[in-house]
Amino acid sequence: MSTDASTHDTPTPSGAVVAALDGSHRDDAVIDWAAAEATALGAPLHLVHAVDLGTPLSAYGELLTSPEIVDRVEQESTRVVVDARAHVESTHPGLPVSTALPTGSPSGALMASAQGARVLVVGSARKNRAERIVLGTTSMSVVAHAPCPVVLVP
């Protein structure tokens, strides 16, 4: 399986179940729920992990601009979708699976990926106030603005 980020830019298949991955421990539940739903609906599964290279690295506003840092972020992001795809292929053989690594705002990337999707599956919002402030509320933004039904998986 490829570990090159450029091979994970498949457009969302029409009527797909889209699973939003963030690289956290919450991904397993999102992947399992989305794969089961795609199987039940006879729909393809599209795994999406948005990469925001404009995220400040420090309180001083340093951005992800160093080539070494960008390479590392791309490698880690690719690992997220490669591992997720391998998990789905082992637990749901025969289920059509595609992946995407869009760049930019996670909310915007997920809403774009959800165009034409049957459903968008995302992990639940962060539990405590500090997590919401530091990590944002992508799931809440997606729920409010997605072009398709959204499932929040705890």
Coordinates of N, CA and C in Angstrom, one line a residue:
M1 N 0.8 -1.2 0.0 CA 0.0 0.0 0.0 C 0.9 1.2 0.0
S2 N 0.5 2.2 -0.7 CA 1.3 3.4 -0.9 C 1.3 4.3 0.4
T3 N 2.5 4.9 0.6 CA 2.6 5.8 1.7 C 2.8 7.2 1.2
D4 N 2.6 7.4 -0.1 CA 2.7 8.7 -0.8 C 1.4 9.5 -0.6
A5 N 1.5 10.7 0.0 CA 0.2 11.5 0.2 C -0.5 11.8 -1.1
S6 N 0.2 11.9 -2.2 CA -0.4 12.3 -3.5 C -1.4 11.2 -4.0
T7 N -1.3 10.0 -3.5 CA -2.1 8.9 -4.0 C -3.4 8.9 -3.2
H8 N -3.6 9.7 -2.2 CA -4.8 9.8 -1.4 C -5.6 11.0 -1.6
D9 N -5.9 11.3 -2.9 CA -6.6 12.5 -3.2 C -7.9 12.2 -4.1
T10 N -8.4 11.0 -3.8 CA -9.6 10.6 -4.5 C -10.8 11.5 -4.2
P11 N -11.5 11.9 -5.3 CA -12.8 12.7 -5.0 C -13.8 11.8 -4.3
T12 N -14.7 12.4 -3.6 CA -15.7 11.6 -2.9 C -16.6 10.9 -3.9
P13 N -16.7 9.6 -3.8 CA -17.7 8.9 -4.7 C -19.1 9.3 -4.4
S14 N -19.9 9.4 -5.4 CA -21.3 9.7 -5.2 C -22.0 8.7 -4.3
G15 N -22.7 9.2 -3.3 CA -23.5 8.4 -2.4 C -22.7 7.7 -1.4
A16 N -21.4 8.1 -1.2 CA -20.5 7.5 -0.2 C -20.8 7.8 1.2
V17 N -20.4 7.0 2.1 CA -20.3 7.3 3.5 C -19.0 7.9 3.7
V18 N -18.9 9.1 4.2 CA -17.6 9.8 4.4 C -17.3 9.7 5.9
A19 N -16.1 9.2 6.2 CA -15.6 9.1 7.6 C -14.5 10.1 7.8
A20 N -14.7 11.0 8.7 CA -13.7 12.1 9.1 C -12.8 11.6 10.1
L21 N -11.5 11.6 9.8 CA -10.5 11.1 10.7 C -9.6 12.3 11.2
D22 N -9.3 12.2 12.5 CA -8.4 13.3 13.0 C -7.1 12.7 13.6
G23 N -6.9 11.4 13.4 CA -5.6 10.9 13.9 C -5.6 10.6 15.4
S24 N -6.7 10.7 16.1 CA -6.8 10.5 17.5 C -7.3 9.1 17.8
H25 N -7.4 8.7 19.1 CA -8.0 7.4 19.5 C -9.5 7.3 19.1
R26 N -10.1 8.4 18.8 CA -11.5 8.4 18.5 C -11.8 7.9 17.0
D27 N -10.7 7.8 16.2 CA -10.9 7.3 14.9 C -11.4 5.9 14.8
D28 N -11.0 5.0 15.6 CA -11.4 3.6 15.6 C -13.0 3.5 15.6
A29 N -13.6 4.2 16.5 CA -15.0 4.2 16.6 C -15.7 4.8 15.3
V30 N -15.1 5.9 14.8 CA -15.7 6.5 13.6 C -15.5 5.6 12.4
I31 N -14.3 4.9 12.3 CA -14.1 4.0 11.1 C -15.1 2.8 11.2
D32 N -15.2 2.2 12.4 CA -16.0 1.1 12.5 C -17.5 1.4 12.3
W33 N -18.0 2.5 12.8 CA -19.4 2.9 12.5 C -19.6 3.2 11.1
A34 N -18.7 3.9 10.4 CA -18.8 4.3 9.0 C -18.8 3.1 8.1
A35 N -17.9 2.1 8.4 CA -17.7 0.9 7.6 C -19.0 0.1 7.7
A36 N -19.5 0.0 8.9 CA -20.8 -0.8 9.1 C -21.9 -0.2 8.4
E37 N -22.0 1.2 8.4 CA -23.1 1.9 7.7 C -22.9 1.7 6.2
A38 N -21.7 1.9 5.7 CA -21.5 1.7 4.3 C -21.9 0.3 3.8
T39 N -21.5 -0.7 4.6 CA -21.9 -2.0 4.3 C -23.4 -2.2 4.2
A40 N -24.1 -1.7 5.3 CA -25.5 -1.8 5.3 C -26.2 -1.1 4.2
L41 N -25.7 0.0 3.7 CA -26.3 0.8 2.7 C -25.8 0.3 1.3
G42 N -24.8 -0.5 1.2 CA -24.3 -0.9 -0.1 C -23.6 0.3 -0.7
A43 N -23.0 1.1 0.1 CA -22.3 2.4 -0.4 C -20.8 2.3 -0.2
P44 N -20.1 3.0 -1.0 CA -18.6 3.0 -0.8 C -18.3 3.8 0.4
L45 N -17.1 3.6 1.0 CA -16.6 4.3 2.1 C -15.5 5.2 1.7
H46 N -15.5 6.5 2.1 CA -14.5 7.4 1.8 C -13.9 8.0 3.1
L47 N -12.6 7.7 3.3 CA -11.9 8.1 4.5 C -11.2 9.4 4.2
V48 N -11.4 10.4 5.1 CA -10.9 11.8 4.9 C -10.1 12.2 6.1
H49 N -8.9 12.7 5.9 CA -8.1 13.3 7.0 C -7.6 14.6 6.5
A50 N -8.1 15.7 7.0 CA -7.7 17.1 6.5 C -6.4 17.5 7.2
V51 N -5.6 18.1 6.4 CA -4.3 18.6 6.9 C -4.3 20.1 6.8
D52 N -4.2 20.7 8.0 CA -4.2 22.2 8.0 C -2.8 22.7 8.3
L53 N -2.1 23.0 7.2 CA -0.7 23.5 7.3 C -0.6 24.9 7.8
G54 N -1.7 25.6 8.0 CA -1.7 26.9 8.5 C -1.9 27.0 10.0
T55 N -1.8 25.9 10.7 CA -2.0 25.9 12.1 C -0.8 26.4 12.8
P56 N -0.9 27.4 13.7 CA 0.3 27.9 14.4 C 0.9 26.8 15.3
L57 N 2.2 26.8 15.3 CA 2.9 25.8 16.2 C 3.2 26.4 17.6
S58 N 3.1 27.7 17.7 CA 3.4 28.2 19.0 C 2.5 29.5 19.3
A59 N 2.6 30.0 20.5 CA 1.9 31.2 20.8 C 2.4 32.4 20.0
Y60 N 3.6 32.3 19.4 CA 4.1 33.4 18.6 C 3.7 33.4 17.2
G61 N 2.9 32.4 16.8 CA 2.3 32.4 15.5 C 3.2 31.7 14.4
E62 N 4.2 30.9 14.8 CA 5.0 30.2 13.8 C 4.1 29.2 13.1
L63 N 4.1 29.2 11.8 CA 3.3 28.3 11.0 C 4.1 27.1 10.6
L64 N 3.4 26.1 10.1 CA 4.0 24.9 9.6 C 4.6 25.2 8.2
T65 N 5.8 25.8 8.2 CA 6.4 26.2 7.0 C 7.7 25.5 6.7
S66 N 8.4 25.0 7.7 CA 9.6 24.3 7.5 C 9.4 23.0 6.7
P67 N 10.2 22.8 5.7 CA 10.0 21.6 4.8 C 10.1 20.3 5.6
E68 N 10.9 20.3 6.6 CA 11.0 19.1 7.5 C 9.7 18.8 8.2
I69 N 9.1 19.9 8.7 CA 7.9 19.8 9.5 C 6.7 19.4 8.6
V70 N 6.7 20.1 7.4 CA 5.6 19.7 6.4 C 5.7 18.3 6.0
D71 N 6.9 17.8 5.7 CA 7.1 16.4 5.4 C 6.6 15.5 6.5
R72 N 7.0 15.8 7.7 CA 6.6 15.0 8.8 C 5.0 14.9 9.0
V73 N 4.4 16.1 8.8 CA 2.9 16.2 8.9 C 2.3 15.4 7.8
E74 N 2.8 15.5 6.6 CA 2.3 14.7 5.5 C 2.5 13.2 5.7
Q75 N 3.6 12.8 6.2 CA 3.9 11.4 6.5 C 2.9 10.8 7.6
E76 N 2.7 11.6 8.6 CA 1.8 11.2 9.7 C 0.3 11.1 9.2
S77 N 0.0 12.1 8.4 CA -1.4 12.2 7.8 C -1.6 11.0 6.9
T78 N -0.6 10.7 6.1 CA -0.7 9.5 5.2 C -0.9 8.3 6.0
R79 N -0.1 8.1 7.1 CA -0.2 7.0 7.9 C -1.6 6.8 8.5
V80 N -2.3 7.9 8.8 CA -3.6 7.9 9.4 C -4.6 7.2 8.4
V81 N -4.5 7.6 7.1 CA -5.5 7.1 6.1 C -5.1 5.7 5.7
V82 N -3.8 5.4 5.6 CA -3.3 4.1 5.2 C -3.7 3.0 6.3
D83 N -3.5 3.4 7.6 CA -3.9 2.5 8.6 C -5.4 2.3 8.7
A84 N -6.1 3.3 8.5 CA -7.6 3.2 8.5 C -8.1 2.4 7.4
R85 N -7.5 2.5 6.2 CA -7.9 1.7 5.0 C -7.6 0.3 5.3
A86 N -6.4 0.0 5.8 CA -6.0 -1.4 6.1 C -7.0 -2.0 7.1
H87 N -7.4 -1.3 8.1 CA -8.4 -1.8 9.1 C -9.7 -2.1 8.4
V88 N -10.2 -1.2 7.6 CA -11.5 -1.5 6.9 C -11.4 -2.7 6.0
E89 N -10.3 -2.8 5.2 CA -10.1 -3.9 4.3 C -10.0 -5.2 5.1
S90 N -9.5 -5.2 6.3 CA -9.4 -6.5 7.0 C -10.7 -6.8 7.7
T91 N -11.5 -5.8 8.1 CA -12.8 -6.1 8.8 C -14.0 -6.1 7.9
H92 N -13.9 -5.5 6.7 CA -15.0 -5.4 5.8 C -14.5 -5.7 4.4
P93 N -14.0 -7.0 4.1 CA -13.5 -7.3 2.8 C -14.5 -7.1 1.7
G94 N -14.1 -6.5 0.6 CA -15.0 -6.3 -0.5 C -15.7 -4.9 -0.5
L95 N -15.6 -4.2 0.7 CA -16.2 -2.9 0.7 C -15.3 -1.9 0.0
P96 N -15.9 -1.2 -1.0 CA -15.1 -0.2 -1.7 C -14.6 0.9 -0.8
V97 N -13.3 1.2 -0.8 CA -12.8 2.2 0.1 C -11.9 3.1 -0.7
S98 N -12.0 4.4 -0.4 CA -11.1 5.4 -1.0 C -10.7 6.4 0.1
T99 N -9.6 7.1 -0.2 CA -9.0 8.0 0.8 C -8.8 9.4 0.2
A100 N -8.7 10.4 1.1 CA -8.4 11.7 0.7 C -7.7 12.4 1.8
L101 N -6.7 13.2 1.4 CA -5.9 14.1 2.4 C -6.0 15.5 1.9
P102 N -7.2 16.1 2.0 CA -7.3 17.5 1.6 C -6.5 18.4 2.6
T103 N -6.0 19.6 2.0 CA -5.4 20.5 2.9 C -6.3 21.7 3.1
G104 N -6.1 22.4 4.3 CA -6.9 23.5 4.6 C -7.7 23.3 5.9
S105 N -8.6 24.1 6.2 CA -9.4 24.0 7.3 C -10.1 22.7 7.4
P106 N -10.0 22.0 8.5 CA -10.7 20.7 8.6 C -12.2 20.8 8.3
S107 N -12.9 21.8 8.9 CA -14.3 22.0 8.7 C -14.6 22.2 7.2
G108 N -13.9 23.1 6.5 CA -14.1 23.3 5.1 C -13.8 22.1 4.3
A109 N -12.7 21.4 4.6 CA -12.4 20.2 3.8 C -13.4 19.1 4.0
L110 N -13.9 19.0 5.2 CA -15.0 17.9 5.4 C -16.3 18.3 4.7
M111 N -16.6 19.6 4.8 CA -17.9 20.0 4.1 C -17.7 19.8 2.6
A112 N -16.6 20.1 2.0 CA -16.4 19.9 0.6 C -16.4 18.4 0.3
S113 N -15.8 17.5 1.1 CA -15.8 16.1 0.9 C -17.2 15.5 1.1
A114 N -18.1 16.2 1.8 CA -19.5 15.7 2.0 C -20.4 16.0 0.9
Q115 N -20.0 16.8 -0.1 CA -20.8 17.1 -1.2 C -21.1 15.8 -2.0
G116 N -22.4 15.5 -2.1 CA -22.8 14.3 -2.8 C -22.7 13.0 -2.0
A117 N -22.3 13.1 -0.7 CA -22.2 12.0 0.2 C -23.6 11.6 0.7
R118 N -23.7 10.4 1.1 CA -25.0 10.0 1.7 C -25.0 10.4 3.2
V119 N -23.9 10.3 3.8 CA -23.8 10.7 5.3 C -22.3 11.0 5.6
L120 N -22.1 11.9 6.5 CA -20.8 12.2 7.0 C -20.7 11.8 8.5
V121 N -19.6 11.0 8.8 CA -19.5 10.4 10.1 C -18.2 11.1 10.7
V122 N -18.4 11.8 11.9 CA -17.4 12.5 12.6 C -17.3 12.0 14.0
G123 N -16.2 12.2 14.7 CA -16.0 11.9 16.1 C -16.7 13.0 16.9
S124 N -17.1 12.7 18.1 CA -17.8 13.7 18.9 C -16.9 14.8 19.3
A125 N -17.5 15.9 19.6 CA -16.8 17.1 20.0 C -15.9 16.8 21.2
R126 N -14.8 17.6 21.4 CA -13.9 17.4 22.5 C -14.7 17.5 23.8
K127 N -14.3 16.8 24.8 CA -15.1 16.7 26.1 C -15.0 17.9 27.0
N128 N -13.8 18.5 27.1 CA -13.6 19.6 28.1 C -13.4 20.9 27.4
R129 N -13.5 21.9 28.2 CA -13.4 23.3 27.7 C -12.0 23.5 27.1
A130 N -10.9 23.1 27.7 CA -9.6 23.3 27.2 C -9.4 22.6 25.9
E131 N -9.9 21.4 25.7 CA -9.8 20.7 24.4 C -10.5 21.5 23.3
R132 N -11.7 22.0 23.6 CA -12.5 22.8 22.7 C -11.8 24.0 22.3
I133 N -11.2 24.7 23.2 CA -10.5 26.0 22.9 C -9.2 25.7 22.1
V134 N -8.4 24.8 22.5 CA -7.2 24.5 21.8 C -7.4 23.8 20.5
L135 N -8.3 22.8 20.5 CA -8.4 22.0 19.3 C -9.6 22.4 18.4
G136 N -10.4 23.3 18.8 CA -11.5 23.8 18.0 C -12.7 22.9 18.1
T137 N -13.7 23.2 17.3 CA -15.0 22.5 17.4 C -15.4 22.1 15.9
T138 N -14.5 21.4 15.3 CA -14.8 21.0 13.9 C -16.1 20.3 13.8
S139 N -16.3 19.3 14.7 CA -17.6 18.5 14.6 C -18.8 19.4 14.7
M140 N -18.8 20.4 15.6 CA -19.9 21.3 15.7 C -20.1 22.2 14.5
S141 N -19.1 22.6 13.9 CA -19.2 23.4 12.6 C -19.7 22.5 11.5
V142 N -19.3 21.3 11.4 CA -19.7 20.4 10.4 C -21.2 20.1 10.6
V143 N -21.6 19.8 11.8 CA -23.0 19.5 12.1 C -23.9 20.7 11.6
A144 N -23.4 21.9 11.9 CA -24.2 23.1 11.5 C -24.3 23.4 10.0
H145 N -23.3 22.9 9.3 CA -23.2 23.4 7.9 C -23.0 22.3 6.8
A146 N -23.0 21.1 7.2 CA -22.8 20.0 6.2 C -23.9 19.9 5.2
P147 N -23.6 19.5 4.0 CA -24.6 19.4 2.9 C -25.4 18.0 3.0
C148 N -25.1 17.2 4.0 CA -25.7 15.9 4.1 C -25.9 15.6 5.6
P149 N -26.6 14.5 5.9 CA -26.8 14.2 7.3 C -25.4 13.9 7.9
V150 N -25.3 14.2 9.2 CA -24.1 14.0 9.9 C -24.3 13.1 11.1
V151 N -23.4 12.1 11.4 CA -23.5 11.2 12.5 C -22.3 11.6 13.4
L152 N -22.6 11.9 14.7 CA -21.6 12.1 15.7 C -21.4 10.8 16.4
V153 N -20.2 10.3 16.4 CA -19.8 9.0 17.1 C -19.1 9.4 18.3
P154 N -19.6 8.9 19.5 CA -18.8 9.2 20.7 C -17.5 8.5 20.8

